[in-house]
XYZ file of C-alpha atoms in Angstrom:
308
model
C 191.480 4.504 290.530
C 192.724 2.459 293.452
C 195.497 0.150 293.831
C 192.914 -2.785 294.050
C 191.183 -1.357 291.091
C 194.193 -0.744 288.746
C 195.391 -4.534 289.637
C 192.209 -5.847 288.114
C 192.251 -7.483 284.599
C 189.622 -5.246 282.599
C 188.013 -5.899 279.527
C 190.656 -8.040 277.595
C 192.789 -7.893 274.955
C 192.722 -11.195 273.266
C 190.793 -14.737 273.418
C 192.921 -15.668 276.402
C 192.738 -13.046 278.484
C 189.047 -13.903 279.094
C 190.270 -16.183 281.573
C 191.604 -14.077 283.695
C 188.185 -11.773 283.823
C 186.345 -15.093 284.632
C 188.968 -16.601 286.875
C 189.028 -12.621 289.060
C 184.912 -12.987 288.955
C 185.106 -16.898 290.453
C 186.825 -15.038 293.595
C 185.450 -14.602 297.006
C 182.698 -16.364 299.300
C 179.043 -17.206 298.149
C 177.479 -17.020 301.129
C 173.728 -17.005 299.542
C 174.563 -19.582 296.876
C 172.444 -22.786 296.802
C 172.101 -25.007 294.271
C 169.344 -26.569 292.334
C 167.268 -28.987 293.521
C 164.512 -30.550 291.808
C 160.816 -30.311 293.593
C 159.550 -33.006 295.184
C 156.089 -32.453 294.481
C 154.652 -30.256 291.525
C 154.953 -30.143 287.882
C 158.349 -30.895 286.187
C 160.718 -27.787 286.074
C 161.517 -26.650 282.490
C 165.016 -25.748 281.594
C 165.499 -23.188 278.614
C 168.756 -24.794 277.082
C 169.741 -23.118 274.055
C 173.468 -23.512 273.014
C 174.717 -19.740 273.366
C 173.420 -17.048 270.928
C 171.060 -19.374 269.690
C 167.312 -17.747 270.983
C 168.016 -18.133 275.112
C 166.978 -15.223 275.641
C 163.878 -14.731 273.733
C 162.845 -18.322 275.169
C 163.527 -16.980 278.630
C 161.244 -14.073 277.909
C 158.847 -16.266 276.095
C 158.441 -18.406 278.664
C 158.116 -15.769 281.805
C 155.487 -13.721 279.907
C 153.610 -17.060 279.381
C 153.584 -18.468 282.780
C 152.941 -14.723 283.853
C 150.018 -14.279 280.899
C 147.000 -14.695 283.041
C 148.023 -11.897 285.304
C 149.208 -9.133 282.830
C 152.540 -10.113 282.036
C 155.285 -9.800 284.542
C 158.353 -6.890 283.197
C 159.006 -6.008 286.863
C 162.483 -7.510 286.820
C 165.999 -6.279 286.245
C 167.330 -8.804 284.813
C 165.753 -11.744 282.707
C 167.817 -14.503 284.492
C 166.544 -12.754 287.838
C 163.124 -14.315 287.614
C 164.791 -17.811 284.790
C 167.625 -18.257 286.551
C 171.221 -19.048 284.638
C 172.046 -22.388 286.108
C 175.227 -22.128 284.860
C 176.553 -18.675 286.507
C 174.566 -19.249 290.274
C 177.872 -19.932 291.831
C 179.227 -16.720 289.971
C 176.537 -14.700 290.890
C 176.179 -16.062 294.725
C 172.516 -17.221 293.780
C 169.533 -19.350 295.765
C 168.356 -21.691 292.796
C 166.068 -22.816 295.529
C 164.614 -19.269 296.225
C 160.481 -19.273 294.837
C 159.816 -17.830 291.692
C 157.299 -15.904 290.576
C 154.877 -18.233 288.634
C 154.506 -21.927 287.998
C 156.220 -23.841 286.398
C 159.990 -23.354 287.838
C 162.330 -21.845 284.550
C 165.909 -22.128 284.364
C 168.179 -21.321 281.879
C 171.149 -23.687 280.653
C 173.158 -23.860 277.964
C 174.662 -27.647 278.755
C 173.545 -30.830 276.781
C 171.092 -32.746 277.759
C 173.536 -35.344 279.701
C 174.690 -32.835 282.011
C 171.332 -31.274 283.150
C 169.153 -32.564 286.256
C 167.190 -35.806 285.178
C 163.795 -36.206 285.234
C 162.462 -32.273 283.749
C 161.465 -30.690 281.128
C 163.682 -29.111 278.474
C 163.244 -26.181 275.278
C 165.786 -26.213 272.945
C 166.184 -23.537 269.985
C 168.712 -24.562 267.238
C 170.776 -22.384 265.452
C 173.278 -22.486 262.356
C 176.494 -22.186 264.273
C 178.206 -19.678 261.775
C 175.639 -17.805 262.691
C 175.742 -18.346 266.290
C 179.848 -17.346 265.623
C 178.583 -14.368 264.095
C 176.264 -13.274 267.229
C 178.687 -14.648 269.857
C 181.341 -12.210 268.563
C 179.208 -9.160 268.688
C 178.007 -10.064 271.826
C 181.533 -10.350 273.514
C 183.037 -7.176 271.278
C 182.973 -4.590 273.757
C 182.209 -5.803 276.565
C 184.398 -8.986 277.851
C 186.765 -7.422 274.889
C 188.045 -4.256 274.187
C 185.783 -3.638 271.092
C 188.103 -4.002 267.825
C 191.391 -6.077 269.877
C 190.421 -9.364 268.451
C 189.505 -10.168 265.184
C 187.060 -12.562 263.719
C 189.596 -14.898 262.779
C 191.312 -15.183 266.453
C 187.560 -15.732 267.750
C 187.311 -19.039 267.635
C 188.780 -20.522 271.439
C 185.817 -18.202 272.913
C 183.376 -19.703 270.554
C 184.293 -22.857 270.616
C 184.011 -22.737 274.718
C 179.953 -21.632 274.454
C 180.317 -19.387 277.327
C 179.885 -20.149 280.910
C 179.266 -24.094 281.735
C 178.162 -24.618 278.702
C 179.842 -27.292 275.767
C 181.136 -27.114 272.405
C 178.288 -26.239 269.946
C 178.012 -29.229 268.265
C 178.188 -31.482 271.720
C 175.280 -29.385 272.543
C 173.616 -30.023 268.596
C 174.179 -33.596 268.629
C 172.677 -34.445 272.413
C 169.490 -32.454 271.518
C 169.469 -33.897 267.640
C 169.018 -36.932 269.309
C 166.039 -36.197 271.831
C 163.792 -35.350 268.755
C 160.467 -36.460 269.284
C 160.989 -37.089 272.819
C 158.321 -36.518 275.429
C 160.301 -34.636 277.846
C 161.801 -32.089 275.155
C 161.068 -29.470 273.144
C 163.726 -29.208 270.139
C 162.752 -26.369 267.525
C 164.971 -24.499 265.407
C 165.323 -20.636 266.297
C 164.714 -19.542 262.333
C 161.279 -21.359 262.869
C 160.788 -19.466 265.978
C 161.283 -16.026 264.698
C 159.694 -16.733 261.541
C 155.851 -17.744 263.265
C 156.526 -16.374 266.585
C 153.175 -17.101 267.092
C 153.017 -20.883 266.401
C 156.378 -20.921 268.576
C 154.157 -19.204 271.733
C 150.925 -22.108 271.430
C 153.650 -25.231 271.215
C 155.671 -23.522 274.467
C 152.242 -23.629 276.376
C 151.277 -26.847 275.561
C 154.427 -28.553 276.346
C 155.069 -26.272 279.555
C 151.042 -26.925 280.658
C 150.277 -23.504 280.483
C 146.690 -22.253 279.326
C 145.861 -19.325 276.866
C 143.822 -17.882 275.421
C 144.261 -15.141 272.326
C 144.376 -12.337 274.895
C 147.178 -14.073 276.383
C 149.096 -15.254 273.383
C 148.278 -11.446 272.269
C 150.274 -10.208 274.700
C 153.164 -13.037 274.486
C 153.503 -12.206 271.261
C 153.929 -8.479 271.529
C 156.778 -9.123 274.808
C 158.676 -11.418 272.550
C 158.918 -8.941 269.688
C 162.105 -7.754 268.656
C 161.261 -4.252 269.208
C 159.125 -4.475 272.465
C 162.662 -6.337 273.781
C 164.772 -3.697 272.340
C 162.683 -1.284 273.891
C 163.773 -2.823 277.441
C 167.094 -3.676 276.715
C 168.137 -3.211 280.142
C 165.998 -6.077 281.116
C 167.994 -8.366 278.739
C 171.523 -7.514 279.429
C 172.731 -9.485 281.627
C 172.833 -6.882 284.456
C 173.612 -9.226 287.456
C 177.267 -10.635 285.463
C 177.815 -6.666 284.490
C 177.516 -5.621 288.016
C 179.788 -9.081 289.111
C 182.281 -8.662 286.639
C 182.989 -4.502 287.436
C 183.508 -5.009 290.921
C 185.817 -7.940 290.262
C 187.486 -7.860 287.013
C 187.130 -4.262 286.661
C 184.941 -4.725 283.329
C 182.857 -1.609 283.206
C 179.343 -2.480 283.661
C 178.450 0.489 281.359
C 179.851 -2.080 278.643
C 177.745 -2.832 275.911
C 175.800 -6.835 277.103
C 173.010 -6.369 275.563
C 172.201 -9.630 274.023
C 169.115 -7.834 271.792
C 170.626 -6.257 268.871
C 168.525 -3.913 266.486
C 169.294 -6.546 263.750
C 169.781 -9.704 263.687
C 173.469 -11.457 262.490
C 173.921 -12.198 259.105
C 176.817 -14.593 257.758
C 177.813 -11.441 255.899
C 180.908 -10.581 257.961
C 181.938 -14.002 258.756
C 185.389 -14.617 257.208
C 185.528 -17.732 254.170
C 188.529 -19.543 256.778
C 186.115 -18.904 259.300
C 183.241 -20.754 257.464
C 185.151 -23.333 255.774
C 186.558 -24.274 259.782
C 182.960 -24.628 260.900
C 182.110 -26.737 257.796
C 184.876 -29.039 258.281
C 184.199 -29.637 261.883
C 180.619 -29.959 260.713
C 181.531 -32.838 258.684
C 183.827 -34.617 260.755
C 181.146 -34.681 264.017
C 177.670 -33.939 262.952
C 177.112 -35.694 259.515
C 178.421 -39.256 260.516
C 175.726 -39.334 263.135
C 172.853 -37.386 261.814
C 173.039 -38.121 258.372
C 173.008 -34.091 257.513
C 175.333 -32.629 255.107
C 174.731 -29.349 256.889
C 172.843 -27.049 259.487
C 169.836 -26.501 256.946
C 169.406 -30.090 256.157
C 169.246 -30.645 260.484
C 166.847 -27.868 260.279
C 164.371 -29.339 257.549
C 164.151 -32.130 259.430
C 163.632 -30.535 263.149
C 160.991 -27.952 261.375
C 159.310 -30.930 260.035
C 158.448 -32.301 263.544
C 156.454 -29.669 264.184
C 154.894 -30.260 261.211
């Protein structure tokens, strides 16, 4: 190992060493960079805005496969947020947001409220119980920004509560998308519903996107958005470009495991009771003086019932 190398902040050791990986990664020039700018002319672009761990990634691959349908498919990418770019991360990753993509409509992927995104577009939302999304969020990050086992659970929560690169606290994010229910320009599920009738999920994502299919079509949506068809290509959904960013510059090996599809999905089994009872109280101080909802299942009744 070099000098340069050995003077590089690896994969950390607690919550606030993050920091130090990101701030190491923010280093250097961007000569390609460009940032997004809306079309003039053409349909709306559609932003895939999930709050982190909450069904990005299966929208992103949801959406590609649709807009890609008529054709075959499209799984001739490296990396998912290749062909839906992260919005958040294109200064990280020195990336044209203006470059063409490969279909119609423009996809982008977000995590941000709906305040902080371009006006004027289209936006898919997936809502997800947030102990859960603690859950996922710390199996994500355990072994890969963090040297698997160094931080516990319980010393978690200043990474969760930060909801990952641009992005805002989870229930910021909950509460600006509560509130665009029923609106025109957005489409707010919850990500239970999603996974439960996949198929129902893949018809309401064409309509709102503008995007015709027929059963061949959702056929093969429904099989690219299947839990084992993505674990199968794992490597697409990895997030291969911020592996390759963050091992030349913060010396985190890319060999780490990203993968954000996991052979099962997270449970509330292993989340700990002062964990929970955190959550709950936060829950109760933000969300259920403006929504009405005792809790995250209540919020979801109502979202599922949209959709009728």
């Amino acid at each position: 190992m070099t000098q340069d190398a050995a003077a590089l902040p690896g994969p950390a050791r607690s919550a606030d060493g993050v920091g130090a990986i990101m701030d190491a990664a923010m280093r250097g020039e961007r000569p390609h960079h460009r940032a997004y700018e809306p079309l003039g002319q053409g349909p709306k672009d559609v932003f895939i805005t999930s709050w982190a761990k909450s069904g990005t990634t299966l929208m992103q691959q949801m959406f590609h496969q649709l807009r890609t349908a008529s054709a075959g498919g499209d799984m001739d990418f490296d990396d998912i947020s290749r062909v839906v770019p992260w919005d958040d991360t294109a200064y990280l990753l020195d990336f044209d947001m203006t470059a063409p993509q490969r279909a119609a409509p423009r996809g982008f992927k977000s995590h941000r409220e709906y305040e902080r995104l371009p006006a004027g577009q289209r936006y898919v939302v997936t809502l997800r119980d947030p102990k859960e999304t603690f859950v996922s969020h710390y199996r994500f990050l355990d072994g890969w920004h963090l040297e698997r086992g160094a931080v516990t659970m319980e010393d978690f929560m200043p990474l969760w509560l930060g909801g990952g690169p641009g992005g805002c606290d989870c229930f910021t994010h909950l509460l600006s998308w509560h509130a665009r229910l029923g609106e025109a320009d957005s489409l707010v599920m919850t990500y239970r519903a999603v996974v439960r009738d996949r198929a129902a999920a893949i018809r309401r994502l064409a309509d709102f996107c503008d995007i015709a299919i027929g059963p061949t079509e959702e056929a093969l949506v429904y099989e690219r958005t299947s839990r084992e068809f993505m674990a199968a290509h794992r490597d697409r959904f990895d997030d291969g470009m911020i592996c390759r960013i963050l091992e030349e510059k913060a010396g985190v090996p890319a060999t780490s495991d990203s993968t954000k599809v996991q052979a099962t999905g997270s449970t509330l089994d292993a989340l700990p009771p002062a964990i929970a009872e955190t959550i709950d109280a936060m829950w109760a101080e933000r969300v259920a003086p403006v929504t009405g909802h005792a809790d995250f299942a209540s919020l979801a009744a109502e979202v599922d019932a949209a959709h009728g």
